[in-house]
Short mmCIF file of C-alpha atoms in Angstrom, two decimals:
data_model
loop_
_atom_site.label_atom_id
_atom_site.label_comp_id
_atom_site.label_asym_id
_atom_site.label_seq_id
_atom_site.Cartn_x
_atom_site.Cartn_y
_atom_site.Cartn_z
CA MET A 1 32.47 42.27 129.07
CA TYR A 2 30.22 43.88 131.70
CA GLU A 3 27.60 45.44 129.38
CA SER A 4 25.20 42.47 129.32
CA TYR A 5 25.71 41.74 133.02
CA TYR A 6 24.39 45.19 133.95
CA GLY A 7 21.84 45.36 131.13
CA LEU A 8 23.64 47.97 129.09
CA ASN A 9 23.35 48.59 125.37
CA THR A 10 26.86 49.99 124.99
CA LYS A 11 29.88 50.96 127.05
CA PRO A 12 28.96 53.98 129.17
CA PHE A 13 32.48 55.10 130.00
CA GLN A 14 34.37 54.92 126.69
CA LEU A 15 37.33 57.25 126.28
CA THR A 16 36.55 58.33 122.67
CA PRO A 17 34.65 61.62 122.64
CA ASP A 18 31.04 60.93 121.66
CA PRO A 19 28.51 63.73 121.22
CA ALA A 20 25.72 61.26 122.07
CA PHE A 21 27.13 61.12 125.62
CA PHE A 22 27.61 64.87 126.02
CA PHE A 23 27.00 65.85 129.68
CA ALA A 24 26.24 69.52 130.04
CA SER A 25 27.84 70.68 133.27
CA LYS A 26 27.77 74.39 134.17
CA TRP A 27 30.96 75.17 132.28
CA HIS A 28 30.24 72.83 129.36
CA LYS A 29 26.86 74.51 128.93
CA ARG A 30 28.66 77.86 128.91
CA ALA A 31 31.17 76.65 126.33
CA ILE A 32 28.44 75.34 124.03
CA SER A 33 26.56 78.68 124.46
CA TYR A 34 29.69 80.63 123.55
CA LEU A 35 30.27 78.50 120.46
CA GLN A 36 26.63 78.93 119.38
CA TYR A 37 26.89 82.65 120.02
CA GLY A 38 30.05 82.79 117.91
CA LEU A 39 28.31 81.04 115.12
CA SER A 40 25.38 83.51 115.25
CA GLN A 41 27.86 86.43 115.05
CA ALA A 42 29.59 84.84 112.01
CA GLU A 43 32.85 86.70 112.85
CA GLY A 44 35.63 86.86 115.33
CA PHE A 45 37.33 84.16 117.34
CA ILE A 46 35.91 81.93 120.09
CA VAL A 47 38.49 80.43 122.46
CA ILE A 48 37.75 77.43 124.72
CA THR A 49 40.45 76.29 127.05
CA GLY A 50 40.62 73.51 129.67
CA GLY A 51 42.88 70.98 131.24
CA ILE A 52 43.58 67.59 129.69
CA GLY A 53 40.47 65.41 129.66
CA THR A 54 37.97 68.15 130.64
CA GLY A 55 35.91 67.65 127.47
CA LYS A 56 37.02 70.26 124.98
CA THR A 57 36.83 67.84 122.02
CA THR A 58 33.44 66.56 123.22
CA VAL A 59 32.13 70.10 123.23
CA ALA A 60 33.46 70.58 119.70
CA ASN A 61 31.90 67.29 118.46
CA SER A 62 28.58 68.27 120.06
CA LEU A 63 28.69 71.57 118.15
CA PHE A 64 29.45 69.78 114.91
CA ALA A 65 26.68 67.30 115.43
CA ASP A 66 24.08 70.11 115.50
CA ILE A 67 25.63 72.39 112.86
CA GLU A 68 23.43 73.88 110.18
CA ASP A 69 23.76 72.95 106.48
CA ASP A 70 24.67 76.51 105.56
CA ILE A 71 27.99 76.17 107.37
CA PHE A 72 30.92 74.31 105.83
CA ALA A 73 32.94 73.16 108.89
CA ALA A 74 36.49 71.86 108.93
CA GLN A 75 38.45 70.69 111.95
CA ILE A 76 42.20 70.37 112.33
CA VAL A 77 44.17 69.01 115.24
CA THR A 78 47.42 70.86 115.33
CA PRO A 79 50.88 69.71 116.10
CA LYS A 80 53.52 72.39 116.01
CA LEU A 81 52.71 73.82 112.53
CA SER A 82 54.61 76.68 111.04
CA PRO A 83 52.60 79.47 109.37
CA ASP A 84 53.21 77.97 105.93
CA GLU A 85 52.23 74.48 107.10
CA LEU A 86 49.09 75.78 108.73
CA VAL A 87 48.01 77.61 105.56
CA LYS A 88 48.49 74.37 103.57
CA MET A 89 46.50 72.34 106.04
CA VAL A 90 43.59 74.82 106.14
CA ALA A 91 43.60 75.10 102.36
CA ALA A 92 43.47 71.27 101.99
CA LYS A 93 40.52 71.10 104.43
CA PHE A 94 38.61 73.45 102.17
CA GLY A 95 39.42 71.49 99.04
CA VAL A 96 42.24 73.63 97.71
CA SER A 97 45.17 71.81 96.06
CA THR A 98 48.54 72.84 97.54
CA GLU A 99 50.88 70.60 95.51
CA GLY A 100 53.65 72.62 93.87
CA ARG A 101 52.14 75.95 94.81
CA SER A 102 53.72 78.87 96.61
CA LYS A 103 52.17 80.26 99.79
CA ALA A 104 50.89 83.29 97.87
CA ASP A 105 49.24 81.08 95.23
CA ILE A 106 47.67 78.89 97.93
CA LEU A 107 46.27 81.90 99.80
CA LYS A 108 44.84 83.29 96.52
CA ALA A 109 43.24 79.95 95.67
CA LEU A 110 41.84 79.63 99.25
CA GLU A 111 40.32 83.09 99.03
CA GLN A 112 38.65 82.21 95.74
CA SER A 113 37.33 78.97 97.27
CA LEU A 114 35.92 80.85 100.27
CA LEU A 115 34.32 83.42 97.94
CA SER A 116 32.73 80.68 95.91
CA LEU A 117 31.41 79.10 99.13
CA SER A 118 29.95 82.42 100.29
CA ARG A 119 28.29 83.14 96.94
CA SER A 120 26.54 79.75 97.19
CA GLY A 121 24.94 80.84 100.46
CA ARG A 122 27.33 78.98 102.79
CA ARG A 123 30.11 80.13 105.11
CA ALA A 124 33.33 78.58 106.31
CA LEU A 125 34.04 77.51 109.90
CA LEU A 126 37.48 76.32 111.04
CA LEU A 127 37.81 74.58 114.37
CA VAL A 128 41.37 74.32 115.61
CA ASP A 129 41.90 71.71 118.26
CA GLU A 130 45.01 71.48 120.45
CA ALA A 131 45.67 75.11 119.54
CA GLN A 132 48.23 75.50 122.34
CA ASN A 133 50.71 73.62 120.05
CA LEU A 134 50.70 76.49 117.51
CA PRO A 135 53.51 79.05 117.70
CA LEU A 136 52.61 82.69 117.91
CA GLU A 137 53.36 83.29 114.19
CA SER A 138 50.87 80.54 113.20
CA ILE A 139 48.12 81.94 115.46
CA GLU A 140 48.75 85.31 113.85
CA GLU A 141 48.37 83.58 110.43
CA LEU A 142 44.82 82.61 111.54
CA ARG A 143 44.10 86.23 112.22
CA MET A 144 45.34 87.16 108.73
CA LEU A 145 42.96 84.55 107.22
CA SER A 146 40.08 86.28 108.95
CA ASN A 147 40.86 89.34 106.78
CA PHE A 148 39.35 87.51 103.74
CA GLN A 149 36.06 89.35 103.39
CA LEU A 150 33.12 89.91 101.07
CA ASN A 151 31.00 93.00 101.41
CA GLY A 152 32.51 93.63 104.82
CA LYS A 153 31.78 90.16 106.15
CA PRO A 154 34.58 87.66 106.92
CA LEU A 155 34.68 84.61 104.68
CA ILE A 156 36.05 82.31 107.40
CA GLN A 157 35.49 82.11 111.15
CA SER A 158 37.75 80.19 113.59
CA PHE A 159 37.25 78.49 116.93
CA LEU A 160 40.28 77.64 119.01
CA LEU A 161 40.30 74.77 121.53
CA GLY A 162 43.33 74.31 123.68
CA GLN A 163 44.84 73.32 127.02
CA GLU A 164 45.61 75.88 129.69
CA GLU A 165 48.95 76.64 128.03
CA LEU A 166 47.02 78.53 125.29
CA GLN A 167 46.01 81.33 127.67
CA PRO A 168 49.60 82.73 128.29
CA ILE A 169 50.24 82.45 124.56
CA LEU A 170 47.27 84.66 123.74
CA LYS A 171 48.28 87.10 126.53
CA ALA A 172 51.66 87.83 124.89
CA PRO A 173 52.20 91.51 124.17
CA ASN A 174 52.36 91.03 120.40
CA MET A 175 48.98 89.21 120.34
CA GLU A 176 46.94 92.38 120.97
CA GLN A 177 45.40 92.43 117.47
CA PHE A 178 44.29 88.83 117.84
CA ARG A 179 42.86 89.42 121.29
CA GLN A 180 40.74 92.29 119.94
CA ARG A 181 39.02 89.85 117.60
CA ILE A 182 38.02 87.35 120.35
CA VAL A 183 34.31 87.73 120.84
CA ALA A 184 34.09 85.23 123.73
CA SER A 185 36.31 82.85 125.72
CA CYS A 186 35.62 80.21 128.27
CA HIS A 187 37.70 77.88 130.47
CA LEU A 188 36.35 74.42 131.19
CA ALA A 189 36.66 73.57 134.88
CA PRO A 190 36.52 70.03 136.28
CA LEU A 191 33.17 68.65 137.54
CA THR A 192 32.09 69.39 141.08
CA LEU A 193 31.22 66.47 143.40
CA GLU A 194 27.55 66.85 142.60
CA GLU A 195 28.20 67.02 138.87
CA CYS A 196 30.47 64.00 139.10
CA LYS A 197 27.58 62.03 140.60
CA GLU A 198 25.16 63.27 137.91
CA TYR A 199 27.75 62.57 135.16
CA ILE A 200 28.04 58.89 136.18
CA GLY A 201 24.30 58.45 136.42
CA TYR A 202 23.77 60.25 133.06
CA ARG A 203 26.17 58.05 131.20
CA LEU A 204 24.82 54.81 132.72
CA THR A 205 21.30 55.77 131.83
CA HIS A 206 22.30 56.81 128.38
CA ALA A 207 23.96 53.42 127.89
CA GLY A 208 20.72 51.64 128.73
CA TYR A 209 20.92 51.07 132.47
CA THR A 210 17.38 50.91 134.06
CA GLY A 211 18.13 49.69 137.52
CA SER A 212 18.62 51.59 140.76
CA GLY A 213 20.87 51.46 143.79
CA LEU A 214 24.03 50.43 141.84
CA PHE A 215 26.19 52.79 143.87
CA GLU A 216 25.94 53.55 147.58
CA ASP A 217 25.68 57.28 148.32
CA ASP A 218 29.11 57.64 149.84
CA VAL A 219 31.09 56.21 146.86
CA TYR A 220 31.15 59.41 144.91
CA GLU A 221 33.51 61.30 147.25
CA PRO A 222 36.50 58.95 146.71
CA ILE A 223 35.69 58.84 142.96
CA HIS A 224 35.73 62.60 142.74
CA ALA A 225 38.81 62.99 144.92
CA PHE A 226 40.80 60.50 142.85
CA THR A 227 39.79 61.82 139.40
CA ARG A 228 39.56 65.48 140.52
CA GLY A 229 36.37 65.73 138.51
CA ILE A 230 38.10 65.37 135.12
CA PRO A 231 35.64 63.56 132.82
CA ARG A 232 38.26 61.45 130.98
CA LYS A 233 39.72 60.20 134.29
CA ILE A 234 36.20 59.47 135.55
CA ASN A 235 35.61 57.39 132.51
CA THR A 236 38.94 55.49 132.93
CA LEU A 237 38.21 54.74 136.57
CA MET A 238 34.50 53.90 136.18
CA ASP A 239 35.19 51.51 133.29
CA ARG A 240 37.46 49.60 135.64
CA VAL A 241 34.89 49.82 138.40
CA MET A 242 32.22 48.23 136.18
CA LEU A 243 34.63 45.49 135.05
CA TYR A 244 35.51 44.83 138.70
CA GLY A 245 31.77 44.52 139.53
CA PHE A 246 31.28 42.05 136.69
CA LEU A 247 34.22 39.89 137.81
CA GLU A 248 33.12 39.99 141.45
CA GLU A 249 29.44 39.59 140.48
CA LEU A 250 28.42 42.78 142.39
CA SER A 251 24.97 44.27 142.25
CA THR A 252 25.90 47.19 144.49
CA PHE A 253 29.19 49.11 144.85
CA SER A 254 30.36 50.21 148.26
CA VAL A 255 33.16 52.60 149.19
CA ALA A 256 35.36 49.61 149.92
CA HIS A 257 34.86 48.31 146.37
CA ILE A 258 35.66 51.70 144.88
CA LYS A 259 38.84 52.07 146.99
CA ASP A 260 40.01 48.59 145.86
CA VAL A 261 39.77 49.66 142.24
CA ILE A 262 41.45 52.97 142.91
CA GLU A 263 44.39 51.19 144.42
CA GLU A 264 44.65 48.92 141.37
CA VAL A 265 44.45 51.86 138.95
CA LYS A 266 47.08 53.82 140.94
CA GLY A 267 49.63 51.20 140.36
CA GLU A 268 48.73 50.52 136.71
CA MET A 269 47.67 53.78 135.07
CA PHE A 270 47.79 57.11 136.87
CA GLU A 271 47.77 58.74 140.26
CA PRO A 272 46.66 62.35 140.14
CA ASP A 273 48.22 65.04 142.24
CA VAL A 274 46.50 65.74 145.58
CA GLU A 275 45.12 69.14 146.39
CA VAL A 276 47.69 70.91 148.60
CA ASP A 277 48.50 74.44 149.61
CA THR A 278 51.66 76.09 148.43
CA ALA A 279 53.56 75.47 151.68
CA SER A 280 53.07 71.65 151.53
CA ALA A 281 53.49 71.65 147.76
CA ASN A 282 56.96 73.21 148.12
CA GLU A 283 58.33 70.70 150.63
CA GLY A 284 61.24 68.74 149.20
CA GLN A 285 61.01 70.44 145.81
CA THR A 286 63.76 72.08 143.88
CA GLU A 287 63.78 75.78 143.12
CA ASN A 288 62.54 75.17 139.54
CA SER A 289 59.54 73.06 140.63
CA ILE A 290 58.26 75.19 143.53
CA ALA A 291 54.49 75.72 143.42
CA ILE A 292 53.22 79.22 143.08
CA MET A 293 49.84 80.57 144.30
CA THR A 294 48.20 82.99 141.86
CA PRO A 295 46.19 85.97 143.10
CA LYS A 296 42.98 84.02 142.36
CA GLY A 297 44.10 81.09 144.53
CA ASN A 298 45.20 78.73 141.71
CA VAL A 299 48.28 76.59 142.39
CA ILE A 300 50.79 76.39 139.57
CA ARG A 301 52.97 73.34 139.97
CA ASP A 302 54.78 73.18 136.62
CA THR A 303 56.60 76.43 137.18
CA GLN A 304 59.57 75.46 135.03
CA TYR A 305 57.34 75.61 131.97
CA TYR A 306 56.14 79.14 132.78
CA LEU A 307 59.64 80.26 133.79
CA GLY A 308 60.87 79.19 130.40
CA MET A 309 58.01 81.00 128.71
CA LEU A 310 58.72 84.10 130.84
CA SER A 311 62.40 83.99 129.84
CA ASP A 312 61.45 83.88 126.19
CA LEU A 313 59.05 86.77 126.71
CA ILE A 314 61.71 88.82 128.48
CA ASP A 315 64.18 88.17 125.63
CA ALA A 316 61.53 89.23 123.11
CA LEU A 317 60.73 92.38 125.09
CA ASP A 318 64.47 93.20 125.40
CA ASP A 319 64.93 92.85 121.65
CA ALA A 320 61.88 95.07 121.02
CA ILE A 321 63.11 97.67 123.44
CA SER A 322 66.60 97.59 122.00
CA HIS A 323 65.13 98.05 118.48
CA LYS A 324 62.97 100.96 119.67
CA VAL A 325 65.96 102.60 121.39
CA LYS A 326 68.04 102.34 118.22
CA MET A 327 65.16 103.72 116.16
CA THR A 328 64.73 106.54 118.65
CA GLN A 329 68.43 107.41 118.44
CA TYR A 330 68.29 107.36 114.68
CA VAL A 331 65.25 109.58 114.53
CA ASP A 332 66.88 111.93 117.09
CA LYS A 333 70.06 112.23 114.99
CA LEU A 334 67.92 112.80 111.83
CA MET A 335 65.95 115.52 113.55
CA LYS A 336 69.07 117.23 114.83
CA LYS A 337 70.51 117.06 111.33
CA LYS A 338 67.36 118.51 109.83
CA PHE A 339 67.25 121.16 112.50
CA LYS A 340 70.82 122.26 111.76
CA THR A 341 69.99 122.40 108.06
CA TYR A 342 66.93 124.49 108.84
CA VAL A 343 68.96 126.91 111.00
CA ARG A 344 71.63 127.26 108.27
CA LEU A 345 69.05 127.93 105.56
CA LYS A 346 67.24 130.45 107.75
CA SER A 347 70.57 132.20 108.45
CA ASP A 348 71.36 132.28 104.72
CA GLU A 349 67.98 133.84 103.98
CA GLN A 350 68.54 136.53 106.55
CA LYS A 351 72.07 137.37 105.19
CA LYS A 352 70.88 137.53 101.55
CA PRO A 353 68.83 140.74 101.86
CA ASP A 354 71.75 142.50 103.66
CA GLU A 355 74.08 141.55 100.79
CA GLU A 356 71.62 142.79 98.13
CA THR A 357 71.09 146.18 99.79
CA PRO A 358 73.18 148.92 97.92
CA SER A 359 75.70 150.80 99.97
CA ASN A 360 75.34 154.67 100.46
CA GLU A 361 78.25 156.37 98.75
#
């Protein structure tokens, strides 16, 4: 509704990720550089994490938009897939039929497909979005797929994009082999105040805006404070701001206008958490929701999630320790038994010469 009023060719603040509107902040530039580096290495895993709406999918789409013809790229968005379901989905993305086939047959057919692709001068790239939804066993399955090789070179390379929850998953003790194959990782941080201002200007210009003075200088602070610099939230708010300006026939937005829209959006859509220290964050909260300050100064509010994950990890470690203790006890008994057998045989060997020695009569 407001595009023609402000002389725009298209909506500048759409929610759907569009590589044409990719804004390269400091961390987004780094993420793209890591992805490009990963492509040049043609092996290992690249992991990009970030909060909801920070632009992970936009980064991936930007990479895909510039990808070379010698790379066959496939992208999957993962719900909670089991290892078998993941294998079937990956195989289907690379043109392998999975109907009526066992997992072993699917893996064999997938390997042949990747070999054929490699011999034609192309290589396979798998981009896994929302990777935090995958269980550990399925992520391990991705590592196993990277074992498909030809002349020492992997036939498939994987990039993982996920929310912050992916980080503790990859830090689990039994993910050591996977971690050793990560060639680079990056966490997308929200935009700074200055980047927020540049982001809004960039998207308006890219949508065809040629005017000046649309926003007063002091409007960006409340915009940044409300959205916390998260691109998707900036888009949601600014789309409403532009609509508000059209309805009110505004040619310039002041802080008062922005605050009016923020109040409307608060009641209708979302109201982000405010930045607080741990002391104020803990006031009136239950034990399970108390905020925790990490050594690097990050505030963790959803502690119940991490406590649950920690409980699962402790149970897994207890099981592993119990298994190792039993194995140690078994090996100890076996060694004692073998030692007794050795002592008995040695004793028998020493007695035998004495028995064979003729007596002096």
